[in-house]
């Protein structure tokens, strides 16, 4: 069976602070992993993706994610959050099907 | 490059009525997906097309939902009859080919409210 778990439903950070959003997956083989961002009323935009190779993946908007096979995790990070980063973030896995996590809502306070 | 287009953006219907959503994928994209996103949840794949053939419709409630992709381009998703629990955002996405390694591009979605 394959699944994606995002343990944090909602996170609040101060502008300029660092950010880490957690994602855990379950899949029997090497997964393709993605992080998407969804702003209110907008479609999903791909931030970054992991297929193989270097376990630290760089994405758009200053985001990065690290694939850790031993922990079945693919956490998203950003060193300094901007107010415009407030949105819903989804981790996704492509195995037999494309599965999304339930999302983490990010609030950025001044 | 034009993105994935969807219409309408919003739709309000009463239960037991029917509704249809339209999607135009990015030109040249062979694979098209329909997702249902209920408030507070992640998108759930309803159906995946490769050209005009169905690759996966295992999570499509076939007693009330139907989808087609004529000529391997545009697609229509229909609900008949609608239930209250169908209230959700319906997202269409497309990708170059049906492979997990290829990015899916999403449309803005259609927000359906069933009263």
mmCIF file of C-alpha atoms in Angstrom:
data_model
loop_
_atom_site.group_PDB
_atom_site.id
_atom_site.type_symbol
_atom_site.label_atom_id
_atom_site.label_comp_id
_atom_site.label_asym_id
_atom_site.label_seq_id
_atom_site.Cartn_x
_atom_site.Cartn_y
_atom_site.Cartn_z
ATOM 1 C CA UNK A 1 0.000 0.000 0.000
ATOM 2 C CA UNK A 2 1.114 3.532 -0.597
ATOM 3 C CA UNK A 3 0.287 6.591 1.439
ATOM 4 C CA UNK A 4 1.466 10.067 2.285
ATOM 5 C CA UNK A 5 1.202 11.594 5.740
ATOM 6 C CA UNK A 6 1.598 15.233 6.616
ATOM 7 C CA UNK A 7 1.507 15.313 10.417
ATOM 8 C CA UNK A 8 1.058 19.064 10.784
ATOM 9 C CA UNK A 9 -2.348 20.406 9.797
ATOM 10 C CA UNK A 10 -1.404 24.003 10.445
ATOM 11 C CA UNK A 11 1.863 25.847 11.106
ATOM 12 C CA UNK A 12 2.436 29.476 12.005
ATOM 13 C CA UNK A 13 5.837 31.095 11.561
ATOM 14 C CA UNK A 14 7.144 34.627 11.763
ATOM 15 C CA UNK A 15 8.331 36.327 8.631
ATOM 16 C CA UNK A 16 12.061 35.778 8.245
ATOM 17 C CA UNK A 17 12.059 32.632 10.341
ATOM 18 C CA UNK A 18 13.010 29.241 8.991
ATOM 19 C CA UNK A 19 10.393 26.694 7.962
ATOM 20 C CA UNK A 20 10.206 22.927 7.869
ATOM 21 C CA UNK A 21 7.110 21.041 6.742
ATOM 22 C CA UNK A 22 7.038 17.324 7.400
ATOM 23 C CA UNK A 23 6.080 14.587 4.995
ATOM 24 C CA UNK A 24 6.235 10.841 5.550
ATOM 25 C CA UNK A 25 5.466 8.267 2.931
ATOM 26 C CA UNK A 26 4.815 4.580 2.613
ATOM 27 C CA UNK A 27 5.738 2.781 -0.580
ATOM 28 C CA UNK A 28 7.397 -0.510 -1.379
ATOM 29 C CA UNK A 29 9.807 0.784 -3.972
ATOM 30 C CA UNK A 30 11.727 3.976 -4.658
ATOM 31 C CA UNK A 31 9.097 6.669 -4.836
ATOM 32 C CA UNK A 32 8.774 9.750 -6.935
ATOM 33 C CA UNK A 33 8.032 12.533 -4.444
ATOM 34 C CA UNK A 34 6.719 16.028 -4.946
ATOM 35 C CA UNK A 35 5.854 19.154 -3.046
ATOM 36 C CA UNK A 36 3.069 21.381 -4.350
ATOM 37 C CA UNK A 37 1.816 24.741 -3.101
ATOM 38 C CA UNK A 38 -1.762 25.941 -3.393
ATOM 39 C CA UNK A 39 -2.669 29.563 -2.813
ATOM 40 C CA UNK A 40 -6.316 30.487 -2.152
ATOM 41 C CA UNK A 41 -8.373 30.130 -5.311
ATOM 42 C CA UNK A 42 -5.376 28.890 -7.284
ATOM 43 C CA UNK A 43 -4.390 25.581 -8.754
ATOM 44 C CA UNK A 44 -1.487 23.581 -7.432
ATOM 45 C CA UNK A 45 2.012 24.658 -8.377
ATOM 46 C CA UNK A 46 4.968 22.320 -8.271
ATOM 47 C CA UNK A 47 7.718 23.460 -5.903
ATOM 48 C CA UNK A 48 10.136 20.577 -6.378
ATOM 49 C CA UNK A 49 10.393 16.883 -7.114
ATOM 50 C CA UNK A 50 12.619 13.939 -6.234
ATOM 51 C CA UNK A 51 13.191 11.012 -8.550
ATOM 52 C CA UNK A 52 16.647 9.689 -7.732
ATOM 53 C CA UNK A 53 20.204 10.807 -7.150
ATOM 54 C CA UNK A 54 21.054 13.667 -4.852
ATOM 55 C CA UNK A 55 18.796 13.459 -1.816
ATOM 56 C CA UNK A 56 18.736 17.233 -1.342
ATOM 57 C CA UNK A 57 16.504 18.781 -3.962
ATOM 58 C CA UNK A 58 16.294 22.464 -4.778
ATOM 59 C CA UNK A 59 13.048 23.984 -5.936
ATOM 60 C CA UNK A 60 11.489 27.274 -6.837
ATOM 61 C CA UNK A 61 10.933 30.207 -4.503
ATOM 62 C CA UNK A 62 13.921 29.255 -2.340
ATOM 63 C CA UNK A 63 12.483 25.932 -1.165
ATOM 64 C CA UNK A 64 14.421 22.719 -0.763
ATOM 65 C CA UNK A 65 13.570 19.224 0.395
ATOM 66 C CA UNK A 66 15.579 16.307 1.645
ATOM 67 C CA UNK A 67 14.763 12.699 0.887
ATOM 68 C CA UNK A 68 15.607 10.331 3.740
ATOM 69 C CA UNK A 69 14.950 6.726 2.819
ATOM 70 C CA UNK A 70 15.713 5.433 6.319
ATOM 71 C CA UNK A 71 13.032 7.675 7.786
ATOM 72 C CA UNK A 72 10.618 7.483 4.828
ATOM 73 C CA UNK A 73 10.529 11.248 4.876
ATOM 74 C CA UNK A 74 10.654 14.085 2.392
ATOM 75 C CA UNK A 75 10.564 17.287 4.451
ATOM 76 C CA UNK A 76 10.289 20.704 2.866
ATOM 77 C CA UNK A 77 12.455 23.558 4.133
ATOM 78 C CA UNK A 78 13.014 27.223 3.575
ATOM 79 C CA UNK A 79 15.637 29.242 5.463
ATOM 80 C CA UNK A 80 13.681 32.506 5.583
ATOM 81 C CA UNK A 81 9.935 32.689 5.088
ATOM 82 C CA UNK A 82 8.252 35.583 3.286
ATOM 83 C CA UNK A 83 4.675 36.707 3.862
ATOM 84 C CA UNK A 84 3.828 35.581 0.335
ATOM 85 C CA UNK A 85 4.639 31.988 1.305
ATOM 86 C CA UNK A 86 1.378 31.739 3.236
ATOM 87 C CA UNK A 87 -0.524 28.957 1.475
ATOM 88 C CA UNK A 88 -1.435 25.289 1.625
ATOM 89 C CA UNK A 89 1.395 22.852 1.003
ATOM 90 C CA UNK A 90 0.902 19.330 -0.254
ATOM 91 C CA UNK A 91 3.327 16.465 -0.366
ATOM 92 C CA UNK A 92 2.615 13.868 -3.063
ATOM 93 C CA UNK A 93 3.858 10.460 -4.078
ATOM 94 C CA UNK A 94 3.751 8.869 -7.505
ATOM 95 C CA UNK A 95 3.726 5.130 -7.277
ATOM 96 C CA UNK A 96 0.987 2.999 -8.759
ATOM 97 C CA UNK A 97 -1.130 6.100 -8.471
ATOM 98 C CA UNK A 98 -0.587 9.711 -7.602
ATOM 99 C CA UNK A 99 -1.327 10.243 -3.888
ATOM 100 C CA UNK A 100 -1.497 13.565 -2.093
ATOM 101 C CA UNK A 101 -1.157 14.177 1.605
ATOM 102 C CA UNK A 102 -3.837 16.088 3.466
ATOM 103 C CA UNK A 103 -1.844 19.278 3.366
ATOM 104 C CA UNK A 104 -0.262 21.730 5.800
ATOM 105 C CA UNK A 105 -1.641 25.228 6.031
ATOM 106 C CA UNK A 106 1.062 27.846 6.566
ATOM 107 C CA UNK A 107 0.370 31.186 8.203
ATOM 108 C CA UNK A 108 3.089 33.829 8.206
ATOM 109 C CA UNK A 109 2.906 36.547 10.829
ATOM 110 C CA UNK A 110 4.746 39.860 10.554
ATOM 111 C CA UNK B 1 2.579 28.355 -23.080
ATOM 112 C CA UNK B 2 -1.069 28.309 -22.117
ATOM 113 C CA UNK B 3 -1.919 26.418 -18.951
ATOM 114 C CA UNK B 4 -4.674 23.958 -18.169
ATOM 115 C CA UNK B 5 -8.059 25.592 -18.638
ATOM 116 C CA UNK B 6 -11.169 24.659 -16.705
ATOM 117 C CA UNK B 7 -14.729 25.885 -16.756
ATOM 118 C CA UNK B 8 -16.839 26.881 -15.067
ATOM 119 C CA UNK B 9 -14.871 28.205 -12.106
ATOM 120 C CA UNK B 10 -17.850 28.009 -9.778
ATOM 121 C CA UNK B 11 -21.102 26.071 -9.837
ATOM 122 C CA UNK B 12 -23.970 25.841 -7.392
ATOM 123 C CA UNK B 13 -26.615 23.163 -7.886
ATOM 124 C CA UNK B 14 -29.248 21.403 -5.857
ATOM 125 C CA UNK B 15 -28.889 17.761 -4.910
ATOM 126 C CA UNK B 16 -30.119 15.302 -7.506
ATOM 127 C CA UNK B 17 -29.321 17.745 -10.306
ATOM 128 C CA UNK B 18 -26.626 17.039 -12.870
ATOM 129 C CA UNK B 19 -23.503 19.048 -13.607
ATOM 130 C CA UNK B 20 -20.612 18.916 -16.063
ATOM 131 C CA UNK B 21 -17.107 20.287 -15.905
ATOM 132 C CA UNK B 22 -14.821 20.927 -18.817
ATOM 133 C CA UNK B 23 -11.039 20.751 -19.058
ATOM 134 C CA UNK B 24 -8.629 21.691 -21.817
ATOM 135 C CA UNK B 25 -5.117 20.396 -21.105
ATOM 136 C CA UNK B 26 -1.824 21.863 -22.181
ATOM 137 C CA UNK B 27 -1.261 21.318 -25.876
ATOM 138 C CA UNK B 28 0.639 18.110 -26.537
ATOM 139 C CA UNK B 29 0.032 16.586 -23.129
ATOM 140 C CA UNK B 30 -1.086 13.009 -23.577
ATOM 141 C CA UNK B 31 -2.180 12.370 -20.011
ATOM 142 C CA UNK B 32 -5.106 14.041 -18.297
ATOM 143 C CA UNK B 33 -6.233 13.670 -14.700
ATOM 144 C CA UNK B 34 -9.351 14.618 -12.781
ATOM 145 C CA UNK B 35 -9.076 15.104 -9.030
ATOM 146 C CA UNK B 36 -11.635 15.784 -6.323
ATOM 147 C CA UNK B 37 -10.473 18.011 -3.473
ATOM 148 C CA UNK B 38 -12.820 18.162 -0.517
ATOM 149 C CA UNK B 39 -12.307 21.071 1.869
ATOM 150 C CA UNK B 40 -9.475 20.339 4.260
ATOM 151 C CA UNK B 41 -8.202 17.351 2.313
ATOM 152 C CA UNK B 42 -5.657 16.676 -0.361
ATOM 153 C CA UNK B 43 -6.705 16.050 -3.946
ATOM 154 C CA UNK B 44 -7.958 12.551 -4.671
ATOM 155 C CA UNK B 45 -7.476 11.077 -8.122
ATOM 156 C CA UNK B 46 -10.787 10.237 -9.774
ATOM 157 C CA UNK B 47 -9.700 9.235 -13.253
ATOM 158 C CA UNK B 48 -6.621 9.263 -15.450
ATOM 159 C CA UNK B 49 -6.652 9.281 -19.251
ATOM 160 C CA UNK B 50 -3.819 8.439 -21.604
ATOM 161 C CA UNK B 51 -4.807 10.049 -24.882
ATOM 162 C CA UNK B 52 -8.496 9.068 -25.081
ATOM 163 C CA UNK B 53 -8.202 5.812 -23.131
ATOM 164 C CA UNK B 54 -8.814 5.332 -19.420
ATOM 165 C CA UNK B 55 -5.703 4.303 -17.462
ATOM 166 C CA UNK B 56 -7.167 4.350 -13.963
ATOM 167 C CA UNK B 57 -10.694 5.013 -12.758
ATOM 168 C CA UNK B 58 -10.595 2.893 -9.627
ATOM 169 C CA UNK B 59 -11.685 5.760 -7.368
ATOM 170 C CA UNK B 60 -14.390 7.133 -9.624
ATOM 171 C CA UNK B 61 -17.909 6.586 -8.203
ATOM 172 C CA UNK B 62 -19.199 5.137 -11.423
ATOM 173 C CA UNK B 63 -22.833 5.051 -10.326
ATOM 174 C CA UNK B 64 -22.965 8.837 -10.574
ATOM 175 C CA UNK B 65 -19.714 10.090 -12.078
ATOM 176 C CA UNK B 66 -18.641 9.743 -15.678
ATOM 177 C CA UNK B 67 -15.814 11.202 -17.712
ATOM 178 C CA UNK B 68 -14.756 11.200 -21.292
ATOM 179 C CA UNK B 69 -11.899 12.539 -23.314
ATOM 180 C CA UNK B 70 -12.900 12.760 -26.918
ATOM 181 C CA UNK B 71 -10.135 12.864 -29.534
ATOM 182 C CA UNK B 72 -7.544 12.744 -26.772
ATOM 183 C CA UNK B 73 -7.702 16.452 -26.024
ATOM 184 C CA UNK B 74 -10.529 18.077 -24.047
ATOM 185 C CA UNK B 75 -12.264 16.220 -21.277
ATOM 186 C CA UNK B 76 -15.614 16.432 -19.535
ATOM 187 C CA UNK B 77 -16.452 15.192 -16.053
ATOM 188 C CA UNK B 78 -20.140 14.717 -15.249
ATOM 189 C CA UNK B 79 -22.015 14.083 -12.042
ATOM 190 C CA UNK B 80 -25.557 12.788 -12.255
ATOM 191 C CA UNK B 81 -27.303 12.944 -9.834
ATOM 192 C CA UNK B 82 -25.285 15.097 -7.459
ATOM 193 C CA UNK B 83 -25.207 14.494 -3.712
ATOM 194 C CA UNK B 84 -24.348 16.883 -0.910
ATOM 195 C CA UNK B 85 -21.030 15.093 -0.357
ATOM 196 C CA UNK B 86 -19.953 15.929 -3.908
ATOM 197 C CA UNK B 87 -19.337 19.519 -2.817
ATOM 198 C CA UNK B 88 -15.656 19.981 -3.550
ATOM 199 C CA UNK B 89 -13.154 21.542 -5.911
ATOM 200 C CA UNK B 90 -12.634 19.504 -9.056
ATOM 201 C CA UNK B 91 -9.142 19.843 -10.408
ATOM 202 C CA UNK B 92 -7.932 18.913 -13.843
ATOM 203 C CA UNK B 93 -4.266 18.284 -14.517
ATOM 204 C CA UNK B 94 -2.205 17.198 -17.480
ATOM 205 C CA UNK B 95 1.250 15.812 -18.050
ATOM 206 C CA UNK B 96 3.402 15.027 -21.018
ATOM 207 C CA UNK B 97 3.148 11.286 -20.568
ATOM 208 C CA UNK B 98 1.735 8.909 -17.993
ATOM 209 C CA UNK B 99 4.769 8.568 -15.810
ATOM 210 C CA UNK B 100 5.271 9.501 -12.212
ATOM 211 C CA UNK B 101 8.457 11.287 -13.149
ATOM 212 C CA UNK B 102 6.654 13.843 -15.240
ATOM 213 C CA UNK B 103 5.229 16.918 -13.652
ATOM 214 C CA UNK B 104 1.501 17.397 -13.547
ATOM 215 C CA UNK B 105 0.243 20.862 -14.409
ATOM 216 C CA UNK B 106 -2.971 21.830 -12.667
ATOM 217 C CA UNK B 107 -5.828 24.023 -13.721
ATOM 218 C CA UNK B 108 -7.488 26.500 -11.339
ATOM 219 C CA UNK B 109 -10.294 24.079 -10.520
ATOM 220 C CA UNK B 110 -14.073 24.206 -10.445
ATOM 221 C CA UNK B 111 -15.649 24.785 -7.060
ATOM 222 C CA UNK B 112 -18.912 22.843 -6.825
ATOM 223 C CA UNK B 113 -21.459 23.516 -4.108
ATOM 224 C CA UNK B 114 -24.378 21.108 -3.806
ATOM 225 C CA UNK B 115 -27.271 22.399 -1.696
#
